mmCIF file of C-alpha atoms in Angstrom:
data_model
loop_
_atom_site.group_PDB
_atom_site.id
_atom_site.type_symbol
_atom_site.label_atom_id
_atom_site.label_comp_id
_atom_site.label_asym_id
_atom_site.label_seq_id
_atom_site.Cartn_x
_atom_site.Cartn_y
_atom_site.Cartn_z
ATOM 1 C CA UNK A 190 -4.059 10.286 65.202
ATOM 2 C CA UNK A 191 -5.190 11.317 69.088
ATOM 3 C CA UNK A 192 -6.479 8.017 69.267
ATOM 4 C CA UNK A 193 -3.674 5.957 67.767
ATOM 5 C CA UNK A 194 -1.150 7.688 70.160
ATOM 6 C CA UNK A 195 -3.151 7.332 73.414
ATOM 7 C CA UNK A 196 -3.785 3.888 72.237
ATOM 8 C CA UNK A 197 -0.002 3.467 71.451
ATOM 9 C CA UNK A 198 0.531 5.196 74.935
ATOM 10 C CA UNK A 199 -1.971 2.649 76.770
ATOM 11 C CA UNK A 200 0.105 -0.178 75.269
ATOM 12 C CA UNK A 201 3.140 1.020 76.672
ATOM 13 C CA UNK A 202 4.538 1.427 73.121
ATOM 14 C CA UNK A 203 3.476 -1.881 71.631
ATOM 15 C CA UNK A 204 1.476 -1.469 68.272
ATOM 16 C CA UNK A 205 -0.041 -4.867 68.754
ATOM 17 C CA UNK A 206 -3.357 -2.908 69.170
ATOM 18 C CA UNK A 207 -3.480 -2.375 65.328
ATOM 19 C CA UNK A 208 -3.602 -6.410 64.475
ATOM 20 C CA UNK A 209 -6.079 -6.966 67.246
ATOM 21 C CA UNK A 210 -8.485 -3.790 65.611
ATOM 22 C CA UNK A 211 -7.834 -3.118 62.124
ATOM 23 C CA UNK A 212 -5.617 -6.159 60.966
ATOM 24 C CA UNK A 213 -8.179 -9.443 62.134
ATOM 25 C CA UNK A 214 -11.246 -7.111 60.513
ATOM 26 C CA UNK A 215 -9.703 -7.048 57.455
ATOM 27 C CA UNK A 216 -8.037 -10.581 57.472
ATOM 28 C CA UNK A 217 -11.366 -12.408 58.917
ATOM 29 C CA UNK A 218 -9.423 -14.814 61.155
ATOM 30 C CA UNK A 219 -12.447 -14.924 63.494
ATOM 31 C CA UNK A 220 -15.181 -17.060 61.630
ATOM 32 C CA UNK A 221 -17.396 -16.986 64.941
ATOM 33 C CA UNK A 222 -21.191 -16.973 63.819
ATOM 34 C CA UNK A 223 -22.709 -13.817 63.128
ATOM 35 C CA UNK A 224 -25.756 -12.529 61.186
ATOM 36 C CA UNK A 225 -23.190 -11.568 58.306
ATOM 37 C CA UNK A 226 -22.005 -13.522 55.672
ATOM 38 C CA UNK A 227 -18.315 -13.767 56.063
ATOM 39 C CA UNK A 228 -18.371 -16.519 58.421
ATOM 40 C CA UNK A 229 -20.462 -19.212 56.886
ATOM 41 C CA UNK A 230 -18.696 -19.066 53.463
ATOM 42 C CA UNK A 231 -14.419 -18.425 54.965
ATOM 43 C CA UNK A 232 -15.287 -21.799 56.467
ATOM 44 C CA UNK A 233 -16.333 -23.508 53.645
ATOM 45 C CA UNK A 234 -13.637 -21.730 51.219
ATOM 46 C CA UNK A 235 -10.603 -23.558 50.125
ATOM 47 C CA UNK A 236 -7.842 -21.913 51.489
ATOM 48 C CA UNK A 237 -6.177 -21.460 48.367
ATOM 49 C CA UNK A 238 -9.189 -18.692 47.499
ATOM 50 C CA UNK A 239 -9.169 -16.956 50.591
ATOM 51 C CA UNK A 240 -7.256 -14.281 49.327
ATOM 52 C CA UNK A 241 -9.411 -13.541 46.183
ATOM 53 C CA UNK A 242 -12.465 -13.685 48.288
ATOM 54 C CA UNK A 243 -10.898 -11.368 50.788
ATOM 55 C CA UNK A 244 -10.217 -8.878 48.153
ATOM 56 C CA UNK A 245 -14.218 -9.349 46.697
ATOM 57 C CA UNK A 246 -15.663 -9.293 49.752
ATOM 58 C CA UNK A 247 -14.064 -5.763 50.876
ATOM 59 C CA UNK A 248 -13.420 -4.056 47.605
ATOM 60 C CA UNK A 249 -17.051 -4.440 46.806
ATOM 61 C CA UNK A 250 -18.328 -1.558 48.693
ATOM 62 C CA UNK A 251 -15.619 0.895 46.514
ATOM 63 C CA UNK A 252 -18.011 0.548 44.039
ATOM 64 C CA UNK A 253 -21.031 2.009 45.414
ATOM 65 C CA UNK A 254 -20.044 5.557 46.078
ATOM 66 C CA UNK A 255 -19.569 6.918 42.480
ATOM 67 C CA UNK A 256 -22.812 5.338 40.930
ATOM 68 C CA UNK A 257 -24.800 6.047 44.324
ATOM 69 C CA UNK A 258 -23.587 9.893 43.721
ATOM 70 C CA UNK A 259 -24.389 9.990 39.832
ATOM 71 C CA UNK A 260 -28.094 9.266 40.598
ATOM 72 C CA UNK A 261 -28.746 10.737 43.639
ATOM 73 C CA UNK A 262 -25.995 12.414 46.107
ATOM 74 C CA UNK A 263 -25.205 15.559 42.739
ATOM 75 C CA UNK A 264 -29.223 16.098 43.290
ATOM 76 C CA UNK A 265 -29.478 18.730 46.221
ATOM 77 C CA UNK A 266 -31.053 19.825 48.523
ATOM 78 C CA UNK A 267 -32.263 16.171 49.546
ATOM 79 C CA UNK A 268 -29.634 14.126 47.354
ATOM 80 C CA UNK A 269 -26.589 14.258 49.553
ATOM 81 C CA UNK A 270 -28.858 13.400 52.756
ATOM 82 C CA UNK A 271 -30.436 10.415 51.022
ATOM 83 C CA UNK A 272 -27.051 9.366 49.901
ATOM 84 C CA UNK A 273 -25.551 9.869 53.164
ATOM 85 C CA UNK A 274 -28.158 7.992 54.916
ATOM 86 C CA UNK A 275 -27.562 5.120 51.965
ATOM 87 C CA UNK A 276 -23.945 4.631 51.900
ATOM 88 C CA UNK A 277 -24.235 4.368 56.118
ATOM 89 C CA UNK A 278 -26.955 1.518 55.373
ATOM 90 C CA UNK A 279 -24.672 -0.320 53.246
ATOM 91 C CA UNK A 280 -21.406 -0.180 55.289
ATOM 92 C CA UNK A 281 -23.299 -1.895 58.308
ATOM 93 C CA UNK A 282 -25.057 -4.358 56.116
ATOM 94 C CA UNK A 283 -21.915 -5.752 54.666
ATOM 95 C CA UNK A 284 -19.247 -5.216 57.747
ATOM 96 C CA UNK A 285 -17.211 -8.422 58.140
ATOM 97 C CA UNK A 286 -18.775 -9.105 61.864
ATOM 98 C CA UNK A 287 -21.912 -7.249 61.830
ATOM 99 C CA UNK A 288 -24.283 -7.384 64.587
ATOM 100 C CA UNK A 289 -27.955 -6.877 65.052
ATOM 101 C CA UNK A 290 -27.535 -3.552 66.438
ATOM 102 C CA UNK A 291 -25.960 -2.925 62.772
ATOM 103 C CA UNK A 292 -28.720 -3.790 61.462
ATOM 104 C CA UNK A 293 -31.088 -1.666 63.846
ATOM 105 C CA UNK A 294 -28.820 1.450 62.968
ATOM 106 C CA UNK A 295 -29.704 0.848 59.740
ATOM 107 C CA UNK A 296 -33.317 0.492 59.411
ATOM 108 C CA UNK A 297 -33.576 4.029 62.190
ATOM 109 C CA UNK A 298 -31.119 5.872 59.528
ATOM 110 C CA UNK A 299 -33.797 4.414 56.402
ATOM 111 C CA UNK A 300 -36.467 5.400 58.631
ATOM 112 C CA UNK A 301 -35.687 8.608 59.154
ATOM 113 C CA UNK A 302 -36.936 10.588 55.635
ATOM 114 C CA UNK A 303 -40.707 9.806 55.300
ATOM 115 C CA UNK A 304 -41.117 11.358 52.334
ATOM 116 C CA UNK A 305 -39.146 7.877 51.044
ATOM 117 C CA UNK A 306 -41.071 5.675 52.527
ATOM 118 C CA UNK A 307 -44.376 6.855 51.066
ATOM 119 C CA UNK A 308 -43.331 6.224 47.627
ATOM 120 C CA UNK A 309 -43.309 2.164 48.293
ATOM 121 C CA UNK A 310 -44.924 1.938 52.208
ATOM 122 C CA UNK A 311 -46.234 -1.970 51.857
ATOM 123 C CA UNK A 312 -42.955 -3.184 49.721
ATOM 124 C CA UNK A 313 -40.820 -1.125 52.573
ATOM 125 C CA UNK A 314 -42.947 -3.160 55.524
ATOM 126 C CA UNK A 315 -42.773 -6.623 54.280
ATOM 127 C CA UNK A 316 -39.225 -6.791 53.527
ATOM 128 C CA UNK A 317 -38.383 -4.789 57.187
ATOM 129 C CA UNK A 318 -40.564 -7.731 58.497
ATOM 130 C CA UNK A 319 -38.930 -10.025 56.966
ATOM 131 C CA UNK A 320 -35.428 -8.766 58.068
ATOM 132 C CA UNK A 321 -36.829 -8.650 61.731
ATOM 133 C CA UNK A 322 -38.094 -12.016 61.296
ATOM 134 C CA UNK A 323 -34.601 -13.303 60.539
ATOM 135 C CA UNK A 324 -33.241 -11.137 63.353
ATOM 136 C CA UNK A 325 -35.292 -12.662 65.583
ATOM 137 C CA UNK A 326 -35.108 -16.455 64.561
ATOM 138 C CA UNK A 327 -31.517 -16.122 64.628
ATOM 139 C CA UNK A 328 -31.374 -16.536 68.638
ATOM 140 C CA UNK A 329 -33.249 -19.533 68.037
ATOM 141 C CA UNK A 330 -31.051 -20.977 65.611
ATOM 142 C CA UNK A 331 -28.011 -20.565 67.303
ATOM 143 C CA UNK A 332 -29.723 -22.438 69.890
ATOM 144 C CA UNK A 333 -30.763 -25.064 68.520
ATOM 145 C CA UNK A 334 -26.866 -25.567 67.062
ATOM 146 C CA UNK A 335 -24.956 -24.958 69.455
ATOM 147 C CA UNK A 336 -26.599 -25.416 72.891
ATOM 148 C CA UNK A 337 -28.964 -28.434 72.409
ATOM 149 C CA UNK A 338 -26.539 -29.756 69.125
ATOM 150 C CA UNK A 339 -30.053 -30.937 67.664
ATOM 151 C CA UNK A 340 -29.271 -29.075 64.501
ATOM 152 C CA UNK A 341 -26.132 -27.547 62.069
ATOM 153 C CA UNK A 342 -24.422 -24.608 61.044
ATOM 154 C CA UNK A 343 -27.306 -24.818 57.872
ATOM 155 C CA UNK A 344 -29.880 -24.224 60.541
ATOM 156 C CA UNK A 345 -27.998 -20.564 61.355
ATOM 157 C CA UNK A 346 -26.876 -19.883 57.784
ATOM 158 C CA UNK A 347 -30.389 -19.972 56.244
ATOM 159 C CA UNK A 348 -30.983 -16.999 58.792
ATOM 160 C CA UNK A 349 -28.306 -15.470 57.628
ATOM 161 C CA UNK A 350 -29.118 -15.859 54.332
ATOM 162 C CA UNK A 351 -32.676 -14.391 55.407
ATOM 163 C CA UNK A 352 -31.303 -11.511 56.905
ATOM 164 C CA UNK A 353 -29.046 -10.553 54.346
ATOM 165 C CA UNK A 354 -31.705 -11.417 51.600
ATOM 166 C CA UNK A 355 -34.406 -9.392 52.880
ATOM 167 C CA UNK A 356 -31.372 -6.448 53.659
ATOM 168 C CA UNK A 357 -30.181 -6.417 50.603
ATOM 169 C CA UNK A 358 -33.710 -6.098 48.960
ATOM 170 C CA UNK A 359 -34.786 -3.179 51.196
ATOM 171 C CA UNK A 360 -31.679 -1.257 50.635
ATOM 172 C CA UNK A 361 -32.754 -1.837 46.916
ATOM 173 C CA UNK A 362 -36.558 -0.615 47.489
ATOM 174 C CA UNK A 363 -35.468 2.296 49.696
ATOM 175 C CA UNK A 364 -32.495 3.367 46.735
ATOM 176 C CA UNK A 365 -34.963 3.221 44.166
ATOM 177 C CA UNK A 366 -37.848 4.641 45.886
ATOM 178 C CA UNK A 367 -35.042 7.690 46.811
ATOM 179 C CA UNK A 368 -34.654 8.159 43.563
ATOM 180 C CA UNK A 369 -38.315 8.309 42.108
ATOM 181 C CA UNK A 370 -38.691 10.837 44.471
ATOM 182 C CA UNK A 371 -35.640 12.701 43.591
ATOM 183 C CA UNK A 372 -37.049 12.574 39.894
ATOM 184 C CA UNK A 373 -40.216 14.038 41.127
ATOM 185 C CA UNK A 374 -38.766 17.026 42.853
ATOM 186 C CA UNK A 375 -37.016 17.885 39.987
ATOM 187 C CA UNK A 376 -39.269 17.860 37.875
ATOM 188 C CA UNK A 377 -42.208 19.644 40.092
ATOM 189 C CA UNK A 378 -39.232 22.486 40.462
ATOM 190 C CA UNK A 379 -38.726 22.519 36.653
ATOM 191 C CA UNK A 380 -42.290 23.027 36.016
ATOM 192 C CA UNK A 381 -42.860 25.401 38.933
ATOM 193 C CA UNK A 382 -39.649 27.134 36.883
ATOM 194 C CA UNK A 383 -41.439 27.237 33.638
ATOM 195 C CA UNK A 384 -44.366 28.674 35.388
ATOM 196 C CA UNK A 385 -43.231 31.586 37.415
ATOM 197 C CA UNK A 386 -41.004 32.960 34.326
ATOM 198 C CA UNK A 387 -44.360 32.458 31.946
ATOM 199 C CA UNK A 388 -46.529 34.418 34.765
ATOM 200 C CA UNK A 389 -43.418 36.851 35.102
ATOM 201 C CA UNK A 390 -43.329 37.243 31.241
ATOM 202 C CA UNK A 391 -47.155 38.171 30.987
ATOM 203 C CA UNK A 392 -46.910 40.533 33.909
ATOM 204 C CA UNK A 393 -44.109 42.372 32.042
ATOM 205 C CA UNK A 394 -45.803 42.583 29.011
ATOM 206 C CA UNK A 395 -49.264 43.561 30.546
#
């Protein structure tokens, strides 16, 4: 609300700052290339879909939080961390103009519990290699399209289609990895459980 009124206040009283920041994010008017996947496919779309595919491509992410929680964010201590760190991962993977510093925030936030990455450390490196790989062929594509014209918007959309391939399939490695581990802890406390009160048993009986 601070924001909004010093923004409103900036603008001398105009609230045209709300279609330039919220409004053309949610509408995608601006199909410049990016390493996300609006752009590519609002260009090819009949315009007669663009409002179903609007709806898809946002309301998506509304479906992550409850399942996301169910198997791992009700799990504490770790749970809500590893869900926390998830649910960021996922917002900058599928923004409408994401950016390769998205992508960067995400791989420090996966990077940040070891204890995940042991459970699947060479799956975990090839697909971040891969996802770099695409990150950094991406320069070169858009070179090769739009400065030299020796190519086509195929030439960047198969990078995107890397990047968001080999994303996608590391979010999936870390989630599931997450959750093996968040099996594991359970069940080492249950057992730890079932020990303590069978040593605290004997002890009261001896």
């Amino acid at each position: 609300a601070c924001l909004a009124g010093a923004s409103l206040a900036l603008e001398r009283g105009s609230w045209h700052f709300l279609s330039a920041c919220y409004v053309s994010v949610l509408m995608v008017n601006d199909l410049t290339p990016n390493v996300g996947m609006f752009w590519y496919i609002f260009i090819e779309m009949f315009d007669r879909f663009r409002s179903l595919f609007l709806f898809i491509f946002h309301a998506h992410l509304a479906f992550y939080p409850l399942p996301l929680h169910l198997r791992l964010g009700r799990h504490r201590p770790v749970g809500p961390w590893l869900h926390c760190l998830l649910a960021l991962s996922i917002i900058a993977m599928f923004r409408p103009y994401p950016t390769a510093a998205d992508h960067g925030l995400m791989l420090a936030a996966l990077l940040i519990p070891t204890e995940v990455l042991r459970e699947s450390e060479k799956t975990f490196a090839f697909l971040t290699s891969g996802l770099l790989f695409g990150l950094s062929m991406f320069p070169t594509m858009t070179a090769v399209w739009l400065t030299r014209n020796a190519g086509n918007a195929n030439f960047l959309y198969n990078m995107t289609l890397v990047i968001n391939i080999f994303g996608c399939l590391l979010l999936s490695e870390w989630a599931r990895s997450a959750i093996k581990l968040r099996r594991r802890m359970r069940l080492s406390a249950y057992c730890r459980q079932v020990v303590l009160s069978v040593v605290d048993d004997v002890l009261a009986g001896g």
